[in-house]
Coordinates of C-alpha atoms and ligand atoms in Angstrom, one line a residue:
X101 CA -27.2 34.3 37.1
X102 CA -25.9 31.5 34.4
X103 CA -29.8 29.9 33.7
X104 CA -30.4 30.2 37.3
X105 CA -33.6 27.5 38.1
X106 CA -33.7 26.6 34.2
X107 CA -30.3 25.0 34.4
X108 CA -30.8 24.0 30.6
X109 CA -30.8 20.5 31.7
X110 CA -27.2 20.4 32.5
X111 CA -25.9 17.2 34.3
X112 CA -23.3 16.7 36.7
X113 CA -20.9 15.8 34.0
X114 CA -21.6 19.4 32.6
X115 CA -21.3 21.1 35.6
X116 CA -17.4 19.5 36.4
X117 CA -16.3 20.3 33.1
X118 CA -17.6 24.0 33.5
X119 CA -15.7 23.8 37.2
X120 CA -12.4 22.8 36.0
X121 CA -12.3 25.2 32.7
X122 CA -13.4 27.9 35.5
X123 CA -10.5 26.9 37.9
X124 CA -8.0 26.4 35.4
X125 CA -8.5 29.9 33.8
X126 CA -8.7 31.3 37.6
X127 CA -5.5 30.0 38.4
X128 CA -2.9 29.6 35.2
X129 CA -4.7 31.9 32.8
X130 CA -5.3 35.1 34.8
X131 CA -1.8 35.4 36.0
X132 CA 0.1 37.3 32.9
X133 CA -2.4 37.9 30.9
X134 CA -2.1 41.5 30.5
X135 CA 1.5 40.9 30.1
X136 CA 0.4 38.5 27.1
X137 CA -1.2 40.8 26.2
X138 CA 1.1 43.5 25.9
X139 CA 3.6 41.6 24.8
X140 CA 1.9 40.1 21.9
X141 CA 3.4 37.0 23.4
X142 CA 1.7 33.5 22.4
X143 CA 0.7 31.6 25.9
X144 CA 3.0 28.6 25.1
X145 CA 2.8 27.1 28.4
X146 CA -0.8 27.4 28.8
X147 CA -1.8 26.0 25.8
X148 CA 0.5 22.8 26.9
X149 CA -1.8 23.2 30.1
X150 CA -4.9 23.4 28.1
X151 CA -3.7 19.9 26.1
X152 CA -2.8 18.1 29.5
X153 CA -6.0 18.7 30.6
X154 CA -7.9 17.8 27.8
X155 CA -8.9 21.2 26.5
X156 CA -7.7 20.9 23.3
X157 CA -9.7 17.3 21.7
X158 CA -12.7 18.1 23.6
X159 CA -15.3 16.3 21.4
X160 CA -13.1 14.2 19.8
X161 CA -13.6 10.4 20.1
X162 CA -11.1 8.2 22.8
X163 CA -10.7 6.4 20.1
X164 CA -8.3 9.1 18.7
X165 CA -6.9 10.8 21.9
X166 CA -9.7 13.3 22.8
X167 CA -12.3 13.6 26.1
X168 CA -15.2 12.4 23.9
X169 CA -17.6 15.1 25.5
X170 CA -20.6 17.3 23.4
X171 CA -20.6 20.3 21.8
X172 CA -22.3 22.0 25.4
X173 CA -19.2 20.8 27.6
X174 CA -17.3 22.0 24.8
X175 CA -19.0 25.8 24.9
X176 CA -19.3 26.0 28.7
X177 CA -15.6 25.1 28.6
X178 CA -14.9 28.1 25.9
X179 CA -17.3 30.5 27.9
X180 CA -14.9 30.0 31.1
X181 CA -11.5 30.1 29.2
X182 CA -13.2 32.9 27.4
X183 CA -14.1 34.8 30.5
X184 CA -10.4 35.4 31.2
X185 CA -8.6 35.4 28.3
X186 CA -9.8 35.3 24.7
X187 CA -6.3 34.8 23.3
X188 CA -6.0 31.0 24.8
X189 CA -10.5 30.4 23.9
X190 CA -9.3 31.3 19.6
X191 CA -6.3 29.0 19.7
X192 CA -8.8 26.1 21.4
X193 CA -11.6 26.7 19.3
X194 CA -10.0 26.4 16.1
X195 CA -8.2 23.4 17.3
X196 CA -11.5 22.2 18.7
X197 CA -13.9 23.2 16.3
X198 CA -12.1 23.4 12.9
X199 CA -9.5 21.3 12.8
X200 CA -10.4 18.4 14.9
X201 CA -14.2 18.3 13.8
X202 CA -13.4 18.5 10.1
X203 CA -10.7 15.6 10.6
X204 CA -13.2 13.5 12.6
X205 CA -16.2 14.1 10.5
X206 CA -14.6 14.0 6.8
X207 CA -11.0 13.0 7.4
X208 CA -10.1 9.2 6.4
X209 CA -9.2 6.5 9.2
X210 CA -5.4 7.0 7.9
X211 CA -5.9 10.6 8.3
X212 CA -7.3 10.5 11.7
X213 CA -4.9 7.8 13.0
X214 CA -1.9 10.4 11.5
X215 CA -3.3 13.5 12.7
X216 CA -6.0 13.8 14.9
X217 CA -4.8 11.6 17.5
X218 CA -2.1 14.2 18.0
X219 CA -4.2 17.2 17.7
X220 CA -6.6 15.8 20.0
X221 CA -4.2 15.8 23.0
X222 CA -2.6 18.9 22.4
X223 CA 0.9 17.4 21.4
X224 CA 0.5 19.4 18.3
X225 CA -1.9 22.1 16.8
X226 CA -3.8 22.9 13.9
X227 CA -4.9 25.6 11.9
X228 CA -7.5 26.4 8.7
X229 CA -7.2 28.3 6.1
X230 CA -9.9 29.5 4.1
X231 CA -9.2 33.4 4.0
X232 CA -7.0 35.5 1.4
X233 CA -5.9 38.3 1.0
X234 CA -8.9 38.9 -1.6
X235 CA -11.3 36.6 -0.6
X236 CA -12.9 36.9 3.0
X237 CA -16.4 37.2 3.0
X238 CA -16.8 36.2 -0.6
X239 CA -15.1 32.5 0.3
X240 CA -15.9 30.5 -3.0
X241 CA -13.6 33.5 -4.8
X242 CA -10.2 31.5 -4.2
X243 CA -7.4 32.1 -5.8
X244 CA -4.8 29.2 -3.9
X245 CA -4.5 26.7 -6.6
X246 CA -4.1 22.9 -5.9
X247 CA -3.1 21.6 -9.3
X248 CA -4.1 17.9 -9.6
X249 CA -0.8 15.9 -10.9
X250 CA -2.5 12.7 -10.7
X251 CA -0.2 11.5 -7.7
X252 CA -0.2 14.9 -6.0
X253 CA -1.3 18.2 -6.0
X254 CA 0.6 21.7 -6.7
X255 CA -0.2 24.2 -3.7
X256 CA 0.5 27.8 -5.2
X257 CA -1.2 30.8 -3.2
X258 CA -1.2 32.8 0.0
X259 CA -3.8 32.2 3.1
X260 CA -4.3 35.1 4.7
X261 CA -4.8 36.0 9.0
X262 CA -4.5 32.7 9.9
X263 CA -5.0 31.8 13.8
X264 CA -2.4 29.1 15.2
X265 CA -0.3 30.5 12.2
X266 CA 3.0 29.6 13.4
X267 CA 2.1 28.1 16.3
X268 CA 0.3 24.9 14.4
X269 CA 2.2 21.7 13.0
X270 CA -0.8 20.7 10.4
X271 CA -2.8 23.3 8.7
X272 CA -5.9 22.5 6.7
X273 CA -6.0 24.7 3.6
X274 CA -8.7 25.1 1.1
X275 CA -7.7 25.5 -2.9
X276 CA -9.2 25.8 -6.2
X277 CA -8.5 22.6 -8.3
X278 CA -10.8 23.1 -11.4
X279 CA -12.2 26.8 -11.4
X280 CA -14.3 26.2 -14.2
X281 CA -16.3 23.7 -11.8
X282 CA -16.5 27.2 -9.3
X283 CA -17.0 25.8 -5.6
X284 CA -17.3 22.5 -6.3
X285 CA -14.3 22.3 -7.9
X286 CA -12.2 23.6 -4.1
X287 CA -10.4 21.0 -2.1
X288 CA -9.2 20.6 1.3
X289 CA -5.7 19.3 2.2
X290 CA -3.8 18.4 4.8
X291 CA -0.7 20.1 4.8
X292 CA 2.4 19.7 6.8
X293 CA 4.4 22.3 8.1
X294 CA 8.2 22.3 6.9
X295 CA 7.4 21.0 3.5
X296 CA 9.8 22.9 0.9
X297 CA 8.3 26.0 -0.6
X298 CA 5.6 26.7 2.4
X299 CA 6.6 29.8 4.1
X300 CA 4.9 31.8 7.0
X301 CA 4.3 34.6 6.5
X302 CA 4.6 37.9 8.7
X303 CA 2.7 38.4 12.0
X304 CA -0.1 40.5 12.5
X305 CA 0.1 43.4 15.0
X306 CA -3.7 43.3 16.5
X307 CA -6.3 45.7 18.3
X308 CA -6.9 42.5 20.3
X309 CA -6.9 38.5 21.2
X310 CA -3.2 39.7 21.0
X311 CA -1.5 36.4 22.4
X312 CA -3.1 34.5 19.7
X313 CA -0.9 34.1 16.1
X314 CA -2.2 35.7 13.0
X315 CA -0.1 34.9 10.3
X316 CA -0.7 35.1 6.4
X317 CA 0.6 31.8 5.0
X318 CA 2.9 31.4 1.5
X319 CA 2.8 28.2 -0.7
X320 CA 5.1 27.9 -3.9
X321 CA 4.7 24.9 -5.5
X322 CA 4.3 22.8 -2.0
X323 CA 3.8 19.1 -3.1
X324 CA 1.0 17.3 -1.6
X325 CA 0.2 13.9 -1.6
X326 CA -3.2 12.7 -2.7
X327 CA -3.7 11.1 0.2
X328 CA -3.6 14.3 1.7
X329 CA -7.0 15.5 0.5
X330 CA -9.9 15.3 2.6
X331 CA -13.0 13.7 1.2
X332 CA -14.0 13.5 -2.5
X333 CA -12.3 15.6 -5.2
X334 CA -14.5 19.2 -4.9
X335 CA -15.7 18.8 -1.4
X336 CA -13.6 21.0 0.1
X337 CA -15.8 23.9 -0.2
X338 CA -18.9 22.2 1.6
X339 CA -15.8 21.0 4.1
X340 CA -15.4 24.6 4.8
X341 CA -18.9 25.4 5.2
X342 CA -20.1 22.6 7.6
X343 CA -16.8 22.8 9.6
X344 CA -17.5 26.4 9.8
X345 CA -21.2 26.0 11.1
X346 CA -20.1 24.3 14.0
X347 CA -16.9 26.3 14.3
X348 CA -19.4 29.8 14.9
X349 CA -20.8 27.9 17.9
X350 CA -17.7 28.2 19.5
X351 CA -16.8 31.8 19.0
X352 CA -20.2 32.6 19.4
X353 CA -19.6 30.9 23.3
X354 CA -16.2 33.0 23.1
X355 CA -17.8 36.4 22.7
X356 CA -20.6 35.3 25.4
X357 CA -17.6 34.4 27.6
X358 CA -16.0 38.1 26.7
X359 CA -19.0 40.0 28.1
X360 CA -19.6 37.6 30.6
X361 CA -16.6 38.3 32.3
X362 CA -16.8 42.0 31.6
X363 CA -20.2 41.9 33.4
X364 CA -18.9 40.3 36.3
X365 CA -15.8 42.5 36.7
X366 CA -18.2 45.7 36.6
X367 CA -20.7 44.7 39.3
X368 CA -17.8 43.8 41.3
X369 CA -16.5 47.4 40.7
X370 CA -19.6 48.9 40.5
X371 CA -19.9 47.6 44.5
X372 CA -16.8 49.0 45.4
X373 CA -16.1 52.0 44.1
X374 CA -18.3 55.2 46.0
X375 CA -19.1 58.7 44.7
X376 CA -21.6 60.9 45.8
X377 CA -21.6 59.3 49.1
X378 CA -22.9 55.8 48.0
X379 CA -21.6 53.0 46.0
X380 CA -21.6 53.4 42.3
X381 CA -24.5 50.2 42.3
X382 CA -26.7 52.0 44.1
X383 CA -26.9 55.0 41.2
X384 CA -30.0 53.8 39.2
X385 CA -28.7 54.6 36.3
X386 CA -25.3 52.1 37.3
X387 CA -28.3 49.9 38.0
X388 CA -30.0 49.7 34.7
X389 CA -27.1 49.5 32.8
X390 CA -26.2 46.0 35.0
X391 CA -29.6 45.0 34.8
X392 CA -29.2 45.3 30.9
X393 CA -26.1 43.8 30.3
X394 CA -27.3 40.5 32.7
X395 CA -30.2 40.4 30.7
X396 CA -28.8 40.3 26.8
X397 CA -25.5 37.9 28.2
X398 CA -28.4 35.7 29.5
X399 CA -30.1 35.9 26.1
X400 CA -27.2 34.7 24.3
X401 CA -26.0 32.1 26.5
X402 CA -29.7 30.7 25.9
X403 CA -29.1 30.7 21.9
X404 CA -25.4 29.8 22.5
X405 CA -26.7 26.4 24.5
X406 CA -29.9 26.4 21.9
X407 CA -27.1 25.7 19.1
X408 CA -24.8 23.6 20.8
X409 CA -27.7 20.9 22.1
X410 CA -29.0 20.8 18.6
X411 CA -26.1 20.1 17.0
X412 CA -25.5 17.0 20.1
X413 CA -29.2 16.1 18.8
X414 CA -27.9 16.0 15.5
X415 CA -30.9 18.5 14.3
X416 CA -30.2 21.1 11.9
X417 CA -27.9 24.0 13.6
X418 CA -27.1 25.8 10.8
X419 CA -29.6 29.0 11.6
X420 CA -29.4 28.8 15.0
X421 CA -25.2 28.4 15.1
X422 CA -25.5 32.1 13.4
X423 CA -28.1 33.2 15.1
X424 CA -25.9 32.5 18.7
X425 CA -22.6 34.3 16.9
X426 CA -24.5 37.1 15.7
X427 CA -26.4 37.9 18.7
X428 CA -23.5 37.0 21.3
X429 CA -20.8 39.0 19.5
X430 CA -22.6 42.1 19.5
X431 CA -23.5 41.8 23.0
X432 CA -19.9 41.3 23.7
X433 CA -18.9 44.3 21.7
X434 CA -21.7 46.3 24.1
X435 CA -21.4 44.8 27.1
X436 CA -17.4 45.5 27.2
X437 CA -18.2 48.9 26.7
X438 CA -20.2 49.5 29.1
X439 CA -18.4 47.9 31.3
X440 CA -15.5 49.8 30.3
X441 CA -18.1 52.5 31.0
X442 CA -19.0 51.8 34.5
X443 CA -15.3 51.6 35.7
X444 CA -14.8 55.1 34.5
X445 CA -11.2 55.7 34.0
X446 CA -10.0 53.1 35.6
X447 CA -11.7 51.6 33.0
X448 CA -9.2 53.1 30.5
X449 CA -6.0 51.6 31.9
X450 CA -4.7 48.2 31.5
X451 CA -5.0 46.6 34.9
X452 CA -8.2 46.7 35.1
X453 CA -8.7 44.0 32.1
X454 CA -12.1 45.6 30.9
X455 CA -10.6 47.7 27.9
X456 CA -8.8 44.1 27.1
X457 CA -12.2 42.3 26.9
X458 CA -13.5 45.4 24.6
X459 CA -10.8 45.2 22.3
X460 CA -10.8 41.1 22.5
X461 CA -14.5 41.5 21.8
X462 CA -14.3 43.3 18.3
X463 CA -13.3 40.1 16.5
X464 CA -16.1 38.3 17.3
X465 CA -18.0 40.0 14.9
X466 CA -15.4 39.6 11.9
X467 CA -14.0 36.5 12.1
X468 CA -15.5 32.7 11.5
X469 CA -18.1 35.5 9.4
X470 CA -18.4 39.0 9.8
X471 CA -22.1 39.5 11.4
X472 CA -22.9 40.7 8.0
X473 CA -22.2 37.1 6.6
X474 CA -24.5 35.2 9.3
X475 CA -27.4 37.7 8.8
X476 CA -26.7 36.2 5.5
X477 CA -27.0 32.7 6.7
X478 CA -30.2 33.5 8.4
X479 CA -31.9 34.7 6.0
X480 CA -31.1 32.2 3.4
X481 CA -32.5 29.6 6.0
X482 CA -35.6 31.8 6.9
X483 CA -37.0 31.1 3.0
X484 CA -35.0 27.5 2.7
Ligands
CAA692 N1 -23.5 25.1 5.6 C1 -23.4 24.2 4.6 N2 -23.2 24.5 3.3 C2 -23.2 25.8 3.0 C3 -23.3 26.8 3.9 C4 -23.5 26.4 5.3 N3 -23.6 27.3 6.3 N4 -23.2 28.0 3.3 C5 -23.0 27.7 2.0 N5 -23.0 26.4 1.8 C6 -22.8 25.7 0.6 C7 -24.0 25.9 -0.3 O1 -24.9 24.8 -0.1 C8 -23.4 25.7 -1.7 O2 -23.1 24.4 -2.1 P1 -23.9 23.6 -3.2 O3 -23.9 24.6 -4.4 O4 -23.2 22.4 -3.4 O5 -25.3 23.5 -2.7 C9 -22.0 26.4 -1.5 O6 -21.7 26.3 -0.1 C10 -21.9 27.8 -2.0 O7 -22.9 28.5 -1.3 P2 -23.6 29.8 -1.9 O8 -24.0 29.6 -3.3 O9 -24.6 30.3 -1.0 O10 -22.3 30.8 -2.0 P3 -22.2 32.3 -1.8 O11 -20.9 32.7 -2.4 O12 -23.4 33.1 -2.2 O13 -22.1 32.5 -0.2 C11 -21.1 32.4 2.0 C12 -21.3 31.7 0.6 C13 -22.2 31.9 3.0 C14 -21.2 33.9 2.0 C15 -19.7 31.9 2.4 O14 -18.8 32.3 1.5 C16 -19.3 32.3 3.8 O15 -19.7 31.6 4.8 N6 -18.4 33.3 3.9 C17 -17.8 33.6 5.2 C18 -16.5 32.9 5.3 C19 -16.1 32.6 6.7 O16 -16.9 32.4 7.6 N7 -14.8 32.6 6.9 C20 -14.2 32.2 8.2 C21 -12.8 31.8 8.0 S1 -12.2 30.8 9.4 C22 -12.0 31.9 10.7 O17 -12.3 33.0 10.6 C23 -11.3 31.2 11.9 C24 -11.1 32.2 13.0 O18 -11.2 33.3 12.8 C25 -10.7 31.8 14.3
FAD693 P1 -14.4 41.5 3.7 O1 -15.0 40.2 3.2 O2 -13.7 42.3 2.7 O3 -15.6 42.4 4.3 C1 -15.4 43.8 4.6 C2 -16.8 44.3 5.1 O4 -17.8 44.1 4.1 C3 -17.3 43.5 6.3 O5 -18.0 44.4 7.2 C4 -18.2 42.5 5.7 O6 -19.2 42.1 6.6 C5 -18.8 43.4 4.6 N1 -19.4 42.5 3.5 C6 -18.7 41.7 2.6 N2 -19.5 41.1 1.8 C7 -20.8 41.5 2.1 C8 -22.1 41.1 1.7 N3 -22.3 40.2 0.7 N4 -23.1 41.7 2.3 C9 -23.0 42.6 3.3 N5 -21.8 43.0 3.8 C10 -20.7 42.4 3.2 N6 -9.6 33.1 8.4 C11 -9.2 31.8 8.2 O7 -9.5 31.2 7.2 N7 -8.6 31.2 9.3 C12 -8.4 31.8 10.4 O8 -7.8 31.1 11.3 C13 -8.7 33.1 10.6 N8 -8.4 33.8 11.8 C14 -8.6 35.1 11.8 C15 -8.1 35.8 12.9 C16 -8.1 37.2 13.0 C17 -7.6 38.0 14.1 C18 -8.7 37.9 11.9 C19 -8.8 39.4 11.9 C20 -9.3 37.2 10.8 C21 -9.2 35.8 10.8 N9 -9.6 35.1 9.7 C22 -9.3 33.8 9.5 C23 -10.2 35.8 8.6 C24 -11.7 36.2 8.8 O9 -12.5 35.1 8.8 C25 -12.1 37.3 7.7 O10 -11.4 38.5 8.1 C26 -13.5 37.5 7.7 O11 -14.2 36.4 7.2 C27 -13.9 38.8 6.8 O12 -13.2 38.8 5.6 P2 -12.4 40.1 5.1 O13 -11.5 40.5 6.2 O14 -11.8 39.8 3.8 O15 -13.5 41.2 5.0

């Protein structure tokens, strides 16, 4: 499988990155991660790992600390990390694909040399915050307030589910500045953890990617210098947006990575396991249902590759980045059900990671937008 013959055009340099993310999940991310799991417990050591070996700054420039790669090492490195453990594959691709990206593609030098040189190598972590408590979907609807005080702004709000929540040293949060100027009048900041009168909030108990920290986020009159602000004054909404188009690439090669290695698991079982005198691959129906699930994960990982190369090519990805998370999160939602499916009860139990992958699975089609929200997208681009 994996674009057998076609090999998308993938060079060596591709194939070693895919290798090592492969290994590295085989070796320090599968040990304990139903215990992570269980536990709720963020995977401190691993994402250390995941910085050492240059997992965190993928794309990002040398110039500021990071492996300089494309967006296609980037998602054959999330499908691997993905395949094993969701948790670790949300923590890099916000670091990745949010907070890095949007530093290195709007962020001044001053900000990159502060910031992003330390993301990139993992010796801190970011997070971005765009959702409240009222305002998910419906994103321009903040209600964060950055008042402008001519030498700094006034952060008043709450940020709502936010990955990396504790975990991160820098968080980029989106806030109203003028509402009367509606989106355009949003700005992104930087903003430090530990500055007086930013609090996080409580923890989120979650259905799945468990190890990963979901926090809601409290700001009471957090002072933020100017300097602080990324781009123009009212860009931060079109920061979100274009930060986010390249952000659902890499959860749309999470949730490919999910039912990847939910496939795998179940044809592995599915050769092992007998009843009715023959192994369970060799019941038709068994059959069909693996010859389905190879089928779809191979059609996403084509629209998942479609999306990352034209965004390398610097074409428009817009369409085709929600295409590839719209398509590959629902396959991952199906495929780990069926695989939970074709391990019977075994299937139902813990140590046999597929009901892990199912529930890990369910939050590729909410977050980064709900599948709702790209349909959206798509059909806003199919009459652009
Ligand atoms: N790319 C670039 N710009 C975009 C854009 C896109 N995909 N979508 C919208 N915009 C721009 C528009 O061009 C417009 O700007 P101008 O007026 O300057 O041209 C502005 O944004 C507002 O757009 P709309 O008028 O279309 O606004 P809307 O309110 O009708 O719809 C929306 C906007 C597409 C629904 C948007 O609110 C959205 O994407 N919602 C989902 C939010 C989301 O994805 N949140 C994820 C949070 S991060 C996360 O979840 C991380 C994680 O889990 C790990
Ligand atoms: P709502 O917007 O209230 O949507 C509820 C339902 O209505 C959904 O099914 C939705 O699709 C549907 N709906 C809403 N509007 C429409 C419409 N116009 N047409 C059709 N259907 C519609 N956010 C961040 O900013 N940063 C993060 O790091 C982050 N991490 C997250 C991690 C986790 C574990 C979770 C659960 C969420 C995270 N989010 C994060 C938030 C996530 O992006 C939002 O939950 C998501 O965008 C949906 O918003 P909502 O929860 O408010 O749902």
């Amino acid at each position: 499988l994996e674009l057998q013959g076609l090999n998308f055009n993938l060079s060596e340099e591709h194939l070693a990155v895919k290798e090592a993310a492969r290994s590295f999940a085989q070796d320090e991310l599968l040990p304990g991660v139903i215990d992570r799991d269980n536990e709720a417990k963020f995977p401190t050591e691993q994402v250390k790992r995941m910085g050492e070996l240059g997992f965190l700054g993928m794309m990002v420039s040398p110039e500021y600390g990071g492996g300089g790669m494309d967006t296609v090492s980037y998602v054959l490195a999330m499908e691997e990390i993905s395949k094993v453990d969701a948790s670790c594959s949300v923590i890099m691709s916000v670091n990745n694909s949010l907070v890095c990206y949007g530093l290195e593609a709007y962020g001044s030098e001053e900000q990159k040399q502060t910031y992003l040189t330390r993301l990139a190598t993992g010796e801190i972590i970011g997070a971005f915050c765009l959702s409240e408590p009222e305002a998910g979907s419906d994103a321009t609807s903040q209600s964060t307030t950055a008042e402008d005080k001519s030498d700094h702004y006034l952060l008043n709000g709450t940020k709502n589910w936010i990955t990396n929540g504790n975990s991160s040293s820098v968080c980029l949060v989106i806030a109203q500045t003028d509402r009367e100027k509606k989106h355009r009048g949003i700005n992104c900041l930087i903003v430090e953890k530990g500055l007086p009168g930013f609090v996080v909030g409580k923890k989120e108990d979650k259905m799945g990617i468990r190890a990963s920290d979901t926090h809601s986020l409290l700001f009471t009159d957090v002072k933020i210098p100017k300097a602080n602000r990324i781009g123009d004054d009212g860009f931060g909404f079109k920061f979100a947006m274009t930060t986010l188009n390249g952000g659902r690439i890499g959860i749309a090669a999470q949730a490919l990575g999910i039912a990847a290695g939910a496939y795998e698991l179940a044809l592995n079982y599915s050769q092992e396991r007998r009843s009715f005198g023959k192994q369970l691959f060799d019941h038709q129906a068994i059959q069909f249902k693996l010859a389905e699930m190879a089928t779809k994960i191979e059609a996403a990982r084509l629209l998942v590759y479609k999306a990352a190369r034209l965004k390398d090519e610097h074409k428009d990805y817009v369409q085709a980045a929600a295409m590839a998370k719209l398509f590959a999160s629902e396959v991952a939602m199906w495929a780990t059900t069926e695989a939970v499916q074709i391990h019977g009860g075994y299937g139902y139990v813990k140590e046999f990671h597929v009901e892990r992958f199912m529930r890990d699975a369910k939050i590729t089609q909410i977050y980064e937008g709900t599948s709702e929200i790209q349909k959206l997208v798509i059909a806003r681009e199919l009459i652009r």
